[in-house]
């Protein structure tokens, strides 16, 4: 009956209770939506980095990581790529030659990272081929083709089919150069990457560098990205002389960002609930003070203090938690819809692309957050009830009964 | 007959350190089981304060209250709440029902506090409300009942815990003549047939006329005690 009384008491002042319920619902919606937005943005960023740069696992010569030396290669790279392609956990593997150099047009020059790739393999591990907006991604057998980012092309004042010169250090340490024709221009989500990276065919770059079967990097995409650590562990044991790293090791800042999202969510929800707590305390305090005579009567006829306390806590919990389903439902519907259609932030596209974020953010709502958020709200309700309940327990029945 | 209530040298003084107000002043009162006693006197004479002290709703500043030989003035607040639940029924001037509960639920509530089973609670609530003539109002909330009907629910609620006696503070003050008459008949019947002890404060001459003992208070002191 205490539940019944508590529930009915909430609706004695319908407007006041609805304001609190709406505040809780909107507060939870705001907190969960913000987190879904950031979670979606970070997931997209991670996906983008995995698809364009990191892949799930990478192999390197351990010395390559420090200074990207031309000679810091994986000697038997092709054999490893062929072995990886047969691994049941691996979806695709691609070997790369990587060097830094200068790209020059007739009017200007710029520093770039040159990636020599096998297009057929690279298409399976990288999304760059899908980001080509002009021309093609290495079709046909023409030699010395290059694919570059739109931003770099604009900087160099170059167009499709124009010729550029790449200058870099060869395997023997000499400065060497090659002339390339622009076969394709791409635009990825990350404008910094677009400005700093160009792609050539593996064999074309190997010829100028003076390498044969060596590689600088092997990129591996798994069928299930969640297995990165387990698969990488096996590969580390199989190739102890090579540096085998997962994307979380290659980009620890992204891994950290992803892992702290949950903590961020609890902090943001906690702050929102803290603010709501004052509203709930105010409402409960008003309810208690308005019903002084009733509490006096309850204590007079034999309702003990723990029961009075419990009744007020129940009222507070019911009042507060009534907003939780509404908040969760509203968030789920909103995020569910936006997860399909995305949030258009093209007005901020320039700033977003500098940090590698897409113009469209697809929020992601973790269902696992519903239970802890509900428990946090219930705890807020209990804490909010303490002061009003203590106030009620201090009423003297003989005095309270005669309050108007 | 044995005394069910006994006060000795009972006093309640407000503002003892500034301007003392002796609401109840050295009252000796003994009430036997089955009495139908009216406390009368002008406003401010101490009727309500005396009822509060006898009912354990307030602590005296002097003297003691014995309920069937137990000194309730020595009890802690929590023990007093439990004692009231088991031994005393209350009827208040302003009815003081729980507005969100029906008549039946209001009566059941006291039994719930006593941890009576649901089936027994429902059965007794119906019996008591039938006894006070409200069988057809079981599911009505206080706001749907007249003042007289609400006060009869309050009497049923007071009886629900099977108390040793009932204290009623001006129970007819807010009622019209017909409701007053009706309520008095019910209280008198309960007193006569069930030997239920009633002590009530009142200004109402019709109530005084029905009482079998009239205790008159002036300035916190008993000035007359008449048994009819």
Tab-separated table of N, CA and C in Angstrom, chain B residues 67-138:
chain	number	residue	atom	x	y	z
B	67	UNK	N	-0.982	4.149	31.290
B	67	UNK	CA	-1.992	3.444	30.492
B	67	UNK	C	-1.922	1.981	30.913
B	68	UNK	N	-2.978	1.537	31.564
B	68	UNK	CA	-3.026	0.177	32.124
B	68	UNK	C	-1.748	-0.148	32.897
B	69	UNK	N	-1.336	0.807	33.695
B	69	UNK	CA	-0.195	0.607	34.582
B	69	UNK	C	1.155	0.896	33.968
B	70	UNK	N	1.184	1.234	32.668
B	70	UNK	CA	2.472	1.524	32.003
B	70	UNK	C	2.645	3.029	31.866
B	71	UNK	N	3.770	3.537	32.362
B	71	UNK	CA	4.042	4.974	32.288
B	71	UNK	C	4.543	5.323	30.884
B	72	UNK	N	3.684	5.949	30.104
B	72	UNK	CA	4.072	6.224	28.706
B	72	UNK	C	4.976	7.452	28.591
B	73	UNK	N	5.044	8.259	29.650
B	73	UNK	CA	5.891	9.454	29.558
B	73	UNK	C	7.375	9.097	29.597
B	74	UNK	N	7.674	7.874	29.958
B	74	UNK	CA	9.082	7.444	30.017
B	74	UNK	C	9.523	6.791	28.691
B	75	UNK	N	8.555	6.597	27.814
B	75	UNK	CA	8.879	5.889	26.566
B	75	UNK	C	9.590	6.793	25.574
B	76	UNK	N	10.445	6.187	24.737
B	76	UNK	CA	11.094	6.948	23.663
B	76	UNK	C	10.049	7.246	22.589
B	77	UNK	N	10.402	8.168	21.702
B	77	UNK	CA	9.469	8.566	20.648
B	77	UNK	C	9.057	7.363	19.791
B	78	UNK	N	10.043	6.536	19.442
B	78	UNK	CA	9.745	5.379	18.582
B	78	UNK	C	8.851	4.367	19.294
B	79	UNK	N	9.118	4.151	20.591
B	79	UNK	CA	8.286	3.203	21.343
B	79	UNK	C	6.874	3.736	21.493
B	80	UNK	N	6.780	5.052	21.630
B	80	UNK	CA	5.449	5.657	21.767
B	80	UNK	C	4.610	5.474	20.505
B	81	UNK	N	5.293	5.602	19.345
B	81	UNK	CA	4.564	5.403	18.074
B	81	UNK	C	3.990	3.998	18.039
B	82	UNK	N	4.801	3.040	18.427
B	82	UNK	CA	4.356	1.643	18.423
B	82	UNK	C	3.247	1.429	19.454
B	83	UNK	N	3.392	2.085	20.601
B	83	UNK	CA	2.385	1.961	21.659
B	83	UNK	C	1.041	2.519	21.180
B	84	UNK	N	1.112	3.673	20.518
B	84	UNK	CA	-0.128	4.285	20.009
B	84	UNK	C	-0.802	3.365	18.998
B	85	UNK	N	0.021	2.781	18.138
B	85	UNK	CA	-0.529	1.896	17.099
B	85	UNK	C	-1.301	0.736	17.710
B	86	UNK	N	-0.787	0.212	18.812
B	86	UNK	CA	-1.405	-0.983	19.402
B	86	UNK	C	-2.518	-0.667	20.397
B	87	UNK	N	-2.514	0.534	20.981
B	87	UNK	CA	-3.411	0.770	22.114
B	87	UNK	C	-4.406	1.914	21.979
B	88	UNK	N	-4.109	2.864	21.085
B	88	UNK	CA	-4.939	4.077	21.089
B	88	UNK	C	-5.506	4.362	19.693
B	89	UNK	N	-6.797	4.686	19.670
B	89	UNK	CA	-7.409	5.134	18.419
B	89	UNK	C	-7.613	6.633	18.488
B	90	UNK	N	-7.402	7.307	17.348
B	90	UNK	CA	-7.542	8.764	17.323
B	90	UNK	C	-8.606	9.194	16.318
B	91	UNK	N	-9.412	10.180	16.749
B	91	UNK	CA	-10.330	10.843	15.809
B	91	UNK	C	-10.037	12.333	15.932
B	92	UNK	N	-9.747	12.959	14.776
B	92	UNK	CA	-9.348	14.366	14.809
B	92	UNK	C	-10.482	15.269	14.315
B	93	UNK	N	-10.391	16.520	14.740
B	93	UNK	CA	-11.411	17.493	14.360
B	93	UNK	C	-11.544	17.624	12.834
B	94	UNK	N	-10.399	17.638	12.152
B	94	UNK	CA	-10.412	17.860	10.682
B	94	UNK	C	-10.356	16.538	9.927
B	95	UNK	N	-10.844	15.500	10.536
B	95	UNK	CA	-10.929	14.135	9.957
B	95	UNK	C	-9.554	13.510	9.693
B	96	UNK	N	-8.684	14.266	8.984
B	96	UNK	CA	-7.321	13.808	8.715
B	96	UNK	C	-7.254	12.409	8.106
B	97	UNK	N	-8.019	12.205	7.067
B	97	UNK	CA	-7.898	10.943	6.331
B	97	UNK	C	-6.794	11.110	5.286
B	98	UNK	N	-6.314	9.983	4.764
B	98	UNK	CA	-5.307	10.063	3.699
B	98	UNK	C	-6.063	10.306	2.391
B	99	UNK	N	-5.866	11.477	1.787
B	99	UNK	CA	-6.736	11.870	0.673
B	99	UNK	C	-6.616	10.985	-0.568
B	100	UNK	N	-5.478	10.307	-0.721
B	100	UNK	CA	-5.291	9.520	-1.952
B	100	UNK	C	-5.797	8.082	-1.808
B	101	UNK	N	-6.310	7.757	-0.618
B	101	UNK	CA	-6.831	6.403	-0.410
B	101	UNK	C	-8.353	6.436	-0.307
B	102	UNK	N	-8.972	5.325	-0.656
B	102	UNK	CA	-10.434	5.221	-0.518
B	102	UNK	C	-10.778	5.034	0.955
B	103	UNK	N	-12.081	5.089	1.260
B	103	UNK	CA	-12.538	4.894	2.639
B	103	UNK	C	-12.031	3.551	3.168
B	104	UNK	N	-12.190	2.540	2.365
B	104	UNK	CA	-11.777	1.196	2.767
B	104	UNK	C	-10.263	1.131	2.994
B	105	UNK	N	-9.509	1.740	2.070
B	105	UNK	CA	-8.038	1.717	2.197
B	105	UNK	C	-7.576	2.505	3.418
B	106	UNK	N	-8.285	3.613	3.724
B	106	UNK	CA	-7.935	4.386	4.909
B	106	UNK	C	-8.065	3.544	6.173
B	107	UNK	N	-9.135	2.759	6.222
B	107	UNK	CA	-9.355	1.908	7.398
B	107	UNK	C	-8.311	0.781	7.427
B	108	UNK	N	-8.022	0.248	6.247
B	108	UNK	CA	-7.044	-0.846	6.162
B	108	UNK	C	-5.630	-0.393	6.537
B	109	UNK	N	-5.353	0.879	6.291
B	109	UNK	CA	-3.987	1.367	6.454
B	109	UNK	C	-3.415	1.102	7.853
B	110	UNK	N	-4.253	1.356	8.869
B	110	UNK	CA	-3.784	1.136	10.249
B	110	UNK	C	-3.462	-0.340	10.468
B	111	UNK	N	-4.291	-1.191	9.883
B	111	UNK	CA	-4.051	-2.642	10.034
B	111	UNK	C	-2.802	-3.065	9.271
B	112	UNK	N	-2.552	-2.369	8.177
B	112	UNK	CA	-1.312	-2.641	7.425
B	112	UNK	C	-0.096	-2.353	8.303
B	113	UNK	N	-0.178	-1.232	9.035
B	113	UNK	CA	0.926	-0.881	9.934
B	113	UNK	C	1.100	-1.956	11.021
B	114	UNK	N	-0.018	-2.614	11.351
B	114	UNK	CA	0.045	-3.689	12.354
B	114	UNK	C	0.405	-5.042	11.736
B	115	UNK	N	0.660	-4.997	10.416
B	115	UNK	CA	1.060	-6.208	9.668
B	115	UNK	C	-0.036	-7.277	9.649
B	116	UNK	N	-1.273	-6.824	9.586
B	116	UNK	CA	-2.397	-7.759	9.443
B	116	UNK	C	-2.439	-8.238	7.987
B	117	UNK	N	-2.854	-9.482	7.787
B	117	UNK	CA	-2.874	-10.013	6.422
B	117	UNK	C	-3.916	-9.273	5.572
B	118	UNK	N	-3.709	-9.318	4.258
B	118	UNK	CA	-4.558	-8.557	3.336
B	118	UNK	C	-6.029	-8.975	3.455
B	119	UNK	N	-6.251	-10.285	3.498
B	119	UNK	CA	-7.639	-10.764	3.539
B	119	UNK	C	-8.337	-10.314	4.831
B	120	UNK	N	-7.600	-10.382	5.936
B	120	UNK	CA	-8.184	-9.949	7.217
B	120	UNK	C	-8.454	-8.448	7.221
B	121	UNK	N	-7.536	-7.704	6.617
B	121	UNK	CA	-7.690	-6.248	6.554
B	121	UNK	C	-8.957	-5.888	5.791
B	122	UNK	N	-9.091	-6.515	4.637
B	122	UNK	CA	-10.249	-6.190	3.790
B	122	UNK	C	-11.555	-6.545	4.494
B	123	UNK	N	-11.558	-7.708	5.142
B	123	UNK	CA	-12.761	-8.177	5.824
B	123	UNK	C	-13.157	-7.214	6.953
B	124	UNK	N	-12.160	-6.850	7.764
B	124	UNK	CA	-12.447	-5.981	8.910
B	124	UNK	C	-12.834	-4.572	8.469
B	125	UNK	N	-12.182	-4.088	7.395
B	125	UNK	CA	-12.515	-2.746	6.889
B	125	UNK	C	-13.989	-2.700	6.468
B	126	UNK	N	-14.412	-3.746	5.788
B	126	UNK	CA	-15.828	-3.793	5.358
B	126	UNK	C	-16.743	-3.845	6.585
B	127	UNK	N	-16.380	-4.674	7.567
B	127	UNK	CA	-17.185	-4.789	8.794
B	127	UNK	C	-17.318	-3.430	9.493
B	128	UNK	N	-16.172	-2.753	9.655
B	128	UNK	CA	-16.179	-1.485	10.394
B	128	UNK	C	-16.941	-0.399	9.644
B	129	UNK	N	-16.729	-0.331	8.342
B	129	UNK	CA	-17.427	0.703	7.571
B	129	UNK	C	-18.930	0.410	7.511
B	130	UNK	N	-19.271	-0.866	7.540
B	130	UNK	CA	-20.699	-1.227	7.610
B	130	UNK	C	-21.269	-0.772	8.952
B	131	UNK	N	-20.469	-0.973	10.002
B	131	UNK	CA	-20.896	-0.603	11.348
B	131	UNK	C	-21.158	0.900	11.474
B	132	UNK	N	-20.371	1.704	10.759
B	132	UNK	CA	-20.590	3.165	10.837
B	132	UNK	C	-21.490	3.650	9.697
B	133	UNK	N	-22.126	2.702	8.999
B	133	UNK	CA	-23.133	3.063	7.990
B	133	UNK	C	-22.569	3.509	6.656
B	134	UNK	N	-21.380	3.037	6.314
B	134	UNK	CA	-20.776	3.474	5.046
B	134	UNK	C	-20.459	2.297	4.121
B	135	UNK	N	-21.285	1.283	4.188
B	135	UNK	CA	-21.037	0.089	3.377
B	135	UNK	C	-21.010	0.422	1.879
B	136	UNK	N	-21.817	1.399	1.507
B	136	UNK	CA	-21.881	1.745	0.077
B	136	UNK	C	-20.845	2.796	-0.331
B	137	UNK	N	-19.947	3.150	0.590
B	137	UNK	CA	-18.946	4.185	0.261
B	137	UNK	C	-17.521	3.637	0.348
B	138	UNK	N	-17.389	2.325	0.284
B	138	UNK	CA	-16.067	1.696	0.473
B	138	UNK	C	-15.006	2.249	-0.483
